[in-house]
CSV table of N, CA and C in Angstrom, one decimal:
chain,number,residue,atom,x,y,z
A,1,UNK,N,125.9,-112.2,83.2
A,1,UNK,CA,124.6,-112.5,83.4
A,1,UNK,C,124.4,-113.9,82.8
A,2,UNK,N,123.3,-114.7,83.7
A,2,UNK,CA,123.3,-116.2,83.2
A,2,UNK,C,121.5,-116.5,82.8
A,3,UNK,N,121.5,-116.9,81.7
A,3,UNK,CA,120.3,-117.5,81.0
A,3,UNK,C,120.4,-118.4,81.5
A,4,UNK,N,119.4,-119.5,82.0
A,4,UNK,CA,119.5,-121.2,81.9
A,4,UNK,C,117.7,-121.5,81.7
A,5,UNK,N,117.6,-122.5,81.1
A,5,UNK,CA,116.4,-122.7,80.6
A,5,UNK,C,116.4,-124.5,81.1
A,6,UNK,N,115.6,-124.6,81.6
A,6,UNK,CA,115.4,-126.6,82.1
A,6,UNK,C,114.7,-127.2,81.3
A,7,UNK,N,114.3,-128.4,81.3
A,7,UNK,CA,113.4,-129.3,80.7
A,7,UNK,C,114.0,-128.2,79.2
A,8,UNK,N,114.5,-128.0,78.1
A,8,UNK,CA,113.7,-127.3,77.2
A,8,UNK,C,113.6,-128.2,76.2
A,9,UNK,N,114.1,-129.3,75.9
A,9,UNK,CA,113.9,-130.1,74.9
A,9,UNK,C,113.6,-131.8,75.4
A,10,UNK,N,113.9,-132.5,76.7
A,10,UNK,CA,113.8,-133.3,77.4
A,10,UNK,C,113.5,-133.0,78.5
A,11,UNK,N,113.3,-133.8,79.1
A,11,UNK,CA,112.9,-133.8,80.8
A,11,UNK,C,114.1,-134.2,81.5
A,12,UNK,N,114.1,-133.0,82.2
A,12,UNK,CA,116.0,-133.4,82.9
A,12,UNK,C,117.1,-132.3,82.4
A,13,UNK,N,117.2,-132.0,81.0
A,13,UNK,CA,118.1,-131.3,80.4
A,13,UNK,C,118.0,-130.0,80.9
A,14,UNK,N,118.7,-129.5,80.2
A,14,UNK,CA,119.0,-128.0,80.5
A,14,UNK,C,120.4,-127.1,79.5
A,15,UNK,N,119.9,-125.8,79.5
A,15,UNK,CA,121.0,-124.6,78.8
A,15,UNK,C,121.2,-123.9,79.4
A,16,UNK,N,122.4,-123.2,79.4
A,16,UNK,CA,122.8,-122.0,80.2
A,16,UNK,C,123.5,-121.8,79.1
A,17,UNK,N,123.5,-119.8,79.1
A,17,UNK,CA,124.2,-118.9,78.5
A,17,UNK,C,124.6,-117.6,79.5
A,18,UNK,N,125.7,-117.6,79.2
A,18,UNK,CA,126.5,-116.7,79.8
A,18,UNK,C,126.5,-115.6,78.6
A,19,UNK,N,125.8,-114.4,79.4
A,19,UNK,CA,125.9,-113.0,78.7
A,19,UNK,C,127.1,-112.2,79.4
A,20,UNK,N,127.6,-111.4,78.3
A,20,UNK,CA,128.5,-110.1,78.9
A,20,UNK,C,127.7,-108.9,79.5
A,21,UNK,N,127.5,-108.6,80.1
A,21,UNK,CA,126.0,-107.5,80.5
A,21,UNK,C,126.4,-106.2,80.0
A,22,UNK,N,128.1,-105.7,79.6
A,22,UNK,CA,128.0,-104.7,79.2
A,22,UNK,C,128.2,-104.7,77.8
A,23,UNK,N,128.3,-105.7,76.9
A,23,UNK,CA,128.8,-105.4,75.5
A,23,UNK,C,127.1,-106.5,75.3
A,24,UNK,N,126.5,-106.9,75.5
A,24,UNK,CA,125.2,-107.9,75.9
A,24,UNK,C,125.9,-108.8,74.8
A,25,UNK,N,127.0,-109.6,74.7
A,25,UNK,CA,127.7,-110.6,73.4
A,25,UNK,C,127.5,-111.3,74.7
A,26,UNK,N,127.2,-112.7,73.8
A,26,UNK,CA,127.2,-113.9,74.3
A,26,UNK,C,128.8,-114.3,74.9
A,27,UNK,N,129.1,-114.9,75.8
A,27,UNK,CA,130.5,-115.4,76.6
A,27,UNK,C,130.1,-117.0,76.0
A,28,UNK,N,129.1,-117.6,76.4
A,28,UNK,CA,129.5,-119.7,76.7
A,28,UNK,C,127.7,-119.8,76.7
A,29,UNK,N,127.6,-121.1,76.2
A,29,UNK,CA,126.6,-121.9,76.6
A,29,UNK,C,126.7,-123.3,76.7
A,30,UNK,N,126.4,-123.9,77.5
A,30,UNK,CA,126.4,-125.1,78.3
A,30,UNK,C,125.0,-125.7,78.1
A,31,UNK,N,125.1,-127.2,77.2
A,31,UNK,CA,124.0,-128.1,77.3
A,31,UNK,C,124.2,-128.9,77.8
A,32,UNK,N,123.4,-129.5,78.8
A,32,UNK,CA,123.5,-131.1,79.4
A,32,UNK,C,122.1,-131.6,79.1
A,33,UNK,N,122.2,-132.7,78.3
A,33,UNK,CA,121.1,-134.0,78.1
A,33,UNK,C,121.4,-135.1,77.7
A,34,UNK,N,120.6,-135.5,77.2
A,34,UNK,CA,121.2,-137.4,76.7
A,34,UNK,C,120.2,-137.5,75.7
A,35,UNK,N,120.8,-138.7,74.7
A,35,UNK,CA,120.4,-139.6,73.8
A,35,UNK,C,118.9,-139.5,73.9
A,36,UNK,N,119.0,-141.2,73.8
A,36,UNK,CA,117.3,-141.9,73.9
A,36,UNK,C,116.9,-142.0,75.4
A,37,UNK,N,118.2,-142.1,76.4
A,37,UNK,CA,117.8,-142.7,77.5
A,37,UNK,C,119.0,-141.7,78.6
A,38,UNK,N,118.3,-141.0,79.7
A,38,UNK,CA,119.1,-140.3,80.2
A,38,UNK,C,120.2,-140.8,80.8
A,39,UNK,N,120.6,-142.2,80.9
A,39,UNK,CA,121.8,-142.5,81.1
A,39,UNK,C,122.9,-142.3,80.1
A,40,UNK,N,122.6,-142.5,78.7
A,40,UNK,CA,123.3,-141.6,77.8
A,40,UNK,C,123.4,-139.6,77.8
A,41,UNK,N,124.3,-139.4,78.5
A,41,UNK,CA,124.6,-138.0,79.0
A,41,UNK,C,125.1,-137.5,77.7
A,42,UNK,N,124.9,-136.2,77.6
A,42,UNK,CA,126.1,-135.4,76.6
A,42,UNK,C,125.9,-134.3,76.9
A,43,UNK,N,127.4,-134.0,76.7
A,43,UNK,CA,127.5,-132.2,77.6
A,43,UNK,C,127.8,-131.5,75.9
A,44,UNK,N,127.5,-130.4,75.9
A,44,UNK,CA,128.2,-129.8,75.0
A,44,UNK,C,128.5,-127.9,75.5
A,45,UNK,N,129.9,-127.6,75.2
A,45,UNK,CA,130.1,-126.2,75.6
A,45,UNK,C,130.5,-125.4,74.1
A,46,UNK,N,130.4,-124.1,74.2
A,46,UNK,CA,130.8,-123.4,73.4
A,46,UNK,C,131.1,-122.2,74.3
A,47,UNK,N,132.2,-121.5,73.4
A,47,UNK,CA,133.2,-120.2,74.1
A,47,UNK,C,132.8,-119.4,73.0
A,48,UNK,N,132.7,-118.1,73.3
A,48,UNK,CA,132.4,-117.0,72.4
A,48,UNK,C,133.6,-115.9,72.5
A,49,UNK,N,134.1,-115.5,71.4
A,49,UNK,CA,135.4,-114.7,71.7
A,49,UNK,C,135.0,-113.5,70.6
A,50,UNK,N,135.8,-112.0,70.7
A,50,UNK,CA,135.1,-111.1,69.5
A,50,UNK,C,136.5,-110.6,69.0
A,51,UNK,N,136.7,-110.7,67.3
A,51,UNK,CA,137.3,-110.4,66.5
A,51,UNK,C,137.7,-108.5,66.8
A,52,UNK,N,138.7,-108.5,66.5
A,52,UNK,CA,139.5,-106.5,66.8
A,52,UNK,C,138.0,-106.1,66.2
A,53,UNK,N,137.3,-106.5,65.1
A,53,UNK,CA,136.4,-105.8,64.5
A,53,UNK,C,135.1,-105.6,65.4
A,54,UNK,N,134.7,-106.1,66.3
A,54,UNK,CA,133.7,-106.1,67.2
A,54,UNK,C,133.0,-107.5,66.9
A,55,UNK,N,133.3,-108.5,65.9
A,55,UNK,CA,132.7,-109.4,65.3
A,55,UNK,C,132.3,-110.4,66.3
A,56,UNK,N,131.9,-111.2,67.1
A,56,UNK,CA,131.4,-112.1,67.8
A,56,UNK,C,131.3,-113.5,67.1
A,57,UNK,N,132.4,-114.7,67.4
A,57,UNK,CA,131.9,-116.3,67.2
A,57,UNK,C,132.9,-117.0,67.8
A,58,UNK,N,132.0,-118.3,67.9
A,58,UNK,CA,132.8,-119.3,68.3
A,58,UNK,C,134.0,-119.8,68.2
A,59,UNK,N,134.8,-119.6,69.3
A,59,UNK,CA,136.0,-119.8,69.0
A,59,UNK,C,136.0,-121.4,69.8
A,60,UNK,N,135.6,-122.3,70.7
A,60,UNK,CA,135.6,-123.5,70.9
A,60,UNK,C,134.4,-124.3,71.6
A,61,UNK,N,134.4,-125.2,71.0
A,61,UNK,CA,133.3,-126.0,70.9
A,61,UNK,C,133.3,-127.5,71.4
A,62,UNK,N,132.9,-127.9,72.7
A,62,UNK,CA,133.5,-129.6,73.0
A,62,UNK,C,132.0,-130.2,73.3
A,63,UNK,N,132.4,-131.3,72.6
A,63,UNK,CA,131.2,-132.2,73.1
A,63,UNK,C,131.3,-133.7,73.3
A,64,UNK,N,131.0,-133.8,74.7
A,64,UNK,CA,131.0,-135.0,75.2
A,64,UNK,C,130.0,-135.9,75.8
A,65,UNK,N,130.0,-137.0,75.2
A,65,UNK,CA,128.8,-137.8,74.9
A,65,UNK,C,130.1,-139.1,75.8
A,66,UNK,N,129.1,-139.1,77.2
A,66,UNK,CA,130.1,-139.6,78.7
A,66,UNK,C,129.9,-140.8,78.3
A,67,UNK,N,128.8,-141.3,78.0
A,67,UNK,CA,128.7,-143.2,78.4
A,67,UNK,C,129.2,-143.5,77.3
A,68,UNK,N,129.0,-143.0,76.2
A,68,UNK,CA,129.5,-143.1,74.9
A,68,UNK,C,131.0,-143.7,74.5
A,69,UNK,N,131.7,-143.0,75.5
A,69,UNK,CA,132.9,-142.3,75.5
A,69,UNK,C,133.7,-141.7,74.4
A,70,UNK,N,132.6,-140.5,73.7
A,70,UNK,CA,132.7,-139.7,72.6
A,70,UNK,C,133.2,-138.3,73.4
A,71,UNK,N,134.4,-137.7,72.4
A,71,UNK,CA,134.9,-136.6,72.9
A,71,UNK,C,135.0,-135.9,71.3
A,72,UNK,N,135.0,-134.4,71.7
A,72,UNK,CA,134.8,-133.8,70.2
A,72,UNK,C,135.1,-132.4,70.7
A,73,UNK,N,136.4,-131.8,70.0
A,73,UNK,CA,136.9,-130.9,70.2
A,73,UNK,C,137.1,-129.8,69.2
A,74,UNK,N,136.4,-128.9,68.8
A,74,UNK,CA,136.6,-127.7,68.0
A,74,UNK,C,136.9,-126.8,68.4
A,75,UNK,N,138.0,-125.9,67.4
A,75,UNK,CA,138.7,-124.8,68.1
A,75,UNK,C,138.4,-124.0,66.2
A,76,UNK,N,138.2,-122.3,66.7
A,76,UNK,CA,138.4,-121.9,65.6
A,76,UNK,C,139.2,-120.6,65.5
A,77,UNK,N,140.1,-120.6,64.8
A,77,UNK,CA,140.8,-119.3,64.9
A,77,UNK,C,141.5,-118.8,63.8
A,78,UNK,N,142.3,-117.8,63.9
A,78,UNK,CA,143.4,-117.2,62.8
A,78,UNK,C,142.1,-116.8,61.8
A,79,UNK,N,141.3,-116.0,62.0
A,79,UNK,CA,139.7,-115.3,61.4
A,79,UNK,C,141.0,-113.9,60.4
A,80,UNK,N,140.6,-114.0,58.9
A,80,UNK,CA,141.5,-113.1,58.4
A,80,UNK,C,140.4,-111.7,57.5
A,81,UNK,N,140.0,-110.6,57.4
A,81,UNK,CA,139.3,-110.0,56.9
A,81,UNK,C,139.3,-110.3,55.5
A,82,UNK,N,138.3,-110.5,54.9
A,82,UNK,CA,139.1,-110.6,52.9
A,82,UNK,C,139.3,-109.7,52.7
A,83,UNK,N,139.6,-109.4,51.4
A,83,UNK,CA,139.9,-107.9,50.9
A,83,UNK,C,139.7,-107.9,49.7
């Protein structure tokens, strides 16, 4: 199932989230907007993955800011229970 919301913070922009419809956990959300001036683009994605425990988070995160030519890559993993 896909959320997408337009204009929500600029004119032009937009979000989409990708739901799982049967566990309702977030899968991705996808921003596209810009800077000061919409020729300055920036995408940003995130991936949602769920821990053996049922836990739900971000497992990668990129953001790219095109005219810029800024690239930004987060990955997170090896999640350990404390004890």
């Amino acid at each position: 199932m896909n959320l997408v919301i337009k204009n929500y913070l600029k004119q032009g922009d937009s979000m989409s989230m990708t739901i799982n419809e049967q566990t309702h956990s977030p899968v991705g959300v996808q921003v596209n907007s810009y800077l000061s001036d919409p020729k300055d683009a920036v995408t940003i994605s995130a991936q949602f993955v769920q821990l053996p425990d049922g836990t739900n988070h971000v497992a990668t995160t990129t953001i790219d800011g095109v005219t810029k030519q800024l690239g930004i890559n987060e990955q997170n993993s090896n999640y350990q229970k404390l004890q």
